[in-house]
Amino acid sequence: MRPLTIFYLENCPYCRNARRALQELTAEVPAFAAVKIDWVEESRQPALAEEYDYYYVPSAFLGREKLYEAVPGESYMVCKTRLAFVLSKALPES
């Protein structure tokens, strides 16, 4: 199973929402806990961040496929819904 790569910034409120949403989703859907997530703080790893095509954080990739990129003004529920889709795409195939 390929891990998700999620780019974030430490002080980003949207990134805090994403972490909270992921915690809730893994509690609500135990299968989601099987998804490995590599968190990349973009200011600490700018060379790696440059290799991916995104503008806003958080952004989630499965391999090089972008599955999610936050948008300014995005609500918590939109974030959570979109991350549920991301986790479902990253689940190991049965």
mmCIF file with all atom_site columns, C-alpha atoms in Angstrom, residues 37-87:
data_model
loop_
_atom_site.group_PDB
_atom_site.id
_atom_site.type_symbol
_atom_site.label_atom_id
_atom_site.label_alt_id
_atom_site.label_comp_id
_atom_site.label_asym_id
_atom_site.label_entity_id
_atom_site.label_seq_id
_atom_site.pdbx_PDB_ins_code
_atom_site.Cartn_x
_atom_site.Cartn_y
_atom_site.Cartn_z
_atom_site.occupancy
_atom_site.B_iso_or_equiv
_atom_site.pdbx_formal_charge
_atom_site.auth_seq_id
_atom_site.auth_comp_id
_atom_site.auth_asym_id
_atom_site.auth_atom_id
_atom_site.pdbx_PDB_model_num
ATOM 1  C CA . ILE A 1 37 ? 0.267   9.052  6.182  1.00 0.00 ? 37 ILE A CA 1
ATOM 2  C CA . ASP A 1 38 ? 3.589   10.789 5.629  1.00 0.00 ? 38 ASP A CA 1
ATOM 3  C CA . TRP A 1 39 ? 3.249   14.338 6.964  1.00 0.00 ? 39 TRP A CA 1
ATOM 4  C CA . VAL A 1 40 ? 5.599   16.829 5.281  1.00 0.00 ? 40 VAL A CA 1
ATOM 5  C CA . GLU A 1 41 ? 6.016   20.280 6.824  1.00 0.00 ? 41 GLU A CA 1
ATOM 6  C CA . GLU A 1 42 ? 6.685   22.213 3.649  1.00 0.00 ? 42 GLU A CA 1
ATOM 7  C CA . SER A 1 43 ? 8.847   24.940 5.207  1.00 0.00 ? 43 SER A CA 1
ATOM 8  C CA . ARG A 1 44 ? 11.176  22.268 6.601  1.00 0.00 ? 44 ARG A CA 1
ATOM 9  C CA . GLN A 1 45 ? 11.365  20.291 3.357  1.00 0.00 ? 45 GLN A CA 1
ATOM 10 C CA . PRO A 1 46 ? 11.050  22.887 0.576  1.00 0.00 ? 46 PRO A CA 1
ATOM 11 C CA . ALA A 1 47 ? 12.929  20.805 -2.014 1.00 0.00 ? 47 ALA A CA 1
ATOM 12 C CA . LEU A 1 48 ? 10.472  17.930 -1.604 1.00 0.00 ? 48 LEU A CA 1
ATOM 13 C CA . ALA A 1 49 ? 7.488   20.295 -1.637 1.00 0.00 ? 49 ALA A CA 1
ATOM 14 C CA . GLU A 1 50 ? 8.746   21.793 -4.913 1.00 0.00 ? 50 GLU A CA 1
ATOM 15 C CA . GLU A 1 51 ? 8.452   18.381 -6.559 1.00 0.00 ? 51 GLU A CA 1
ATOM 16 C CA . TYR A 1 52 ? 4.652   18.334 -6.104 1.00 0.00 ? 52 TYR A CA 1
ATOM 17 C CA . ASP A 1 53 ? 1.994   20.364 -7.893 1.00 0.00 ? 53 ASP A CA 1
ATOM 18 C CA . TYR A 1 54 ? -0.021  22.290 -5.295 1.00 0.00 ? 54 TYR A CA 1
ATOM 19 C CA . TYR A 1 55 ? -0.416  25.821 -3.981 1.00 0.00 ? 55 TYR A CA 1
ATOM 20 C CA . TYR A 1 56 ? -2.466  25.601 -0.769 1.00 0.00 ? 56 TYR A CA 1
ATOM 21 C CA . VAL A 1 57 ? -1.968  23.429 2.287  1.00 0.00 ? 57 VAL A CA 1
ATOM 22 C CA . PRO A 1 58 ? -2.999  20.993 3.384  1.00 0.00 ? 58 PRO A CA 1
ATOM 23 C CA . SER A 1 59 ? -2.617  19.011 0.185  1.00 0.00 ? 59 SER A CA 1
ATOM 24 C CA . ALA A 1 60 ? -2.787  15.228 -0.011 1.00 0.00 ? 60 ALA A CA 1
ATOM 25 C CA . PHE A 1 61 ? -1.205  12.987 -2.621 1.00 0.00 ? 61 PHE A CA 1
ATOM 26 C CA . LEU A 1 62 ? -1.356  9.278  -3.307 1.00 0.00 ? 62 LEU A CA 1
ATOM 27 C CA . GLY A 1 63 ? 1.876   8.744  -5.160 1.00 0.00 ? 63 GLY A CA 1
ATOM 28 C CA . ARG A 1 64 ? 1.950   11.807 -7.421 1.00 0.00 ? 64 ARG A CA 1
ATOM 29 C CA . GLU A 1 65 ? -1.822  12.006 -7.792 1.00 0.00 ? 65 GLU A CA 1
ATOM 30 C CA . LYS A 1 66 ? -3.255  14.978 -5.952 1.00 0.00 ? 66 LYS A CA 1
ATOM 31 C CA . LEU A 1 67 ? -6.425  13.898 -4.168 1.00 0.00 ? 67 LEU A CA 1
ATOM 32 C CA . TYR A 1 68 ? -7.013  16.995 -2.061 1.00 0.00 ? 68 TYR A CA 1
ATOM 33 C CA . GLU A 1 69 ? -5.937  20.606 -1.839 1.00 0.00 ? 69 GLU A CA 1
ATOM 34 C CA . ALA A 1 70 ? -7.561  22.960 0.645  1.00 0.00 ? 70 ALA A CA 1
ATOM 35 C CA . VAL A 1 71 ? -9.077  26.184 -0.618 1.00 0.00 ? 71 VAL A CA 1
ATOM 36 C CA . PRO A 1 72 ? -9.213  29.507 1.226  1.00 0.00 ? 72 PRO A CA 1
ATOM 37 C CA . GLY A 1 73 ? -12.352 29.773 3.342  1.00 0.00 ? 73 GLY A CA 1
ATOM 38 C CA . GLU A 1 74 ? -12.938 26.014 3.350  1.00 0.00 ? 74 GLU A CA 1
ATOM 39 C CA . SER A 1 75 ? -15.120 24.935 6.262  1.00 0.00 ? 75 SER A CA 1
ATOM 40 C CA . TYR A 1 76 ? -14.208 22.149 8.631  1.00 0.00 ? 76 TYR A CA 1
ATOM 41 C CA . MET A 1 77 ? -17.005 19.931 7.293  1.00 0.00 ? 77 MET A CA 1
ATOM 42 C CA . VAL A 1 78 ? -15.847 20.372 3.688  1.00 0.00 ? 78 VAL A CA 1
ATOM 43 C CA . CYS A 1 79 ? -12.319 19.471 4.779  1.00 0.00 ? 79 CYS A CA 1
ATOM 44 C CA . LYS A 1 80 ? -13.548 16.386 6.625  1.00 0.00 ? 80 LYS A CA 1
ATOM 45 C CA . THR A 1 81 ? -15.715 15.243 3.702  1.00 0.00 ? 81 THR A CA 1
ATOM 46 C CA . ARG A 1 82 ? -12.887 15.642 1.231  1.00 0.00 ? 82 ARG A CA 1
ATOM 47 C CA . LEU A 1 83 ? -10.450 13.828 3.513  1.00 0.00 ? 83 LEU A CA 1
ATOM 48 C CA . ALA A 1 84 ? -12.914 10.938 3.895  1.00 0.00 ? 84 ALA A CA 1
ATOM 49 C CA . PHE A 1 85 ? -12.733 10.588 0.100  1.00 0.00 ? 85 PHE A CA 1
ATOM 50 C CA . VAL A 1 86 ? -8.917  10.697 0.238  1.00 0.00 ? 86 VAL A CA 1
ATOM 51 C CA . LEU A 1 87 ? -8.768  7.981  2.884  1.00 0.00 ? 87 LEU A CA 1
#
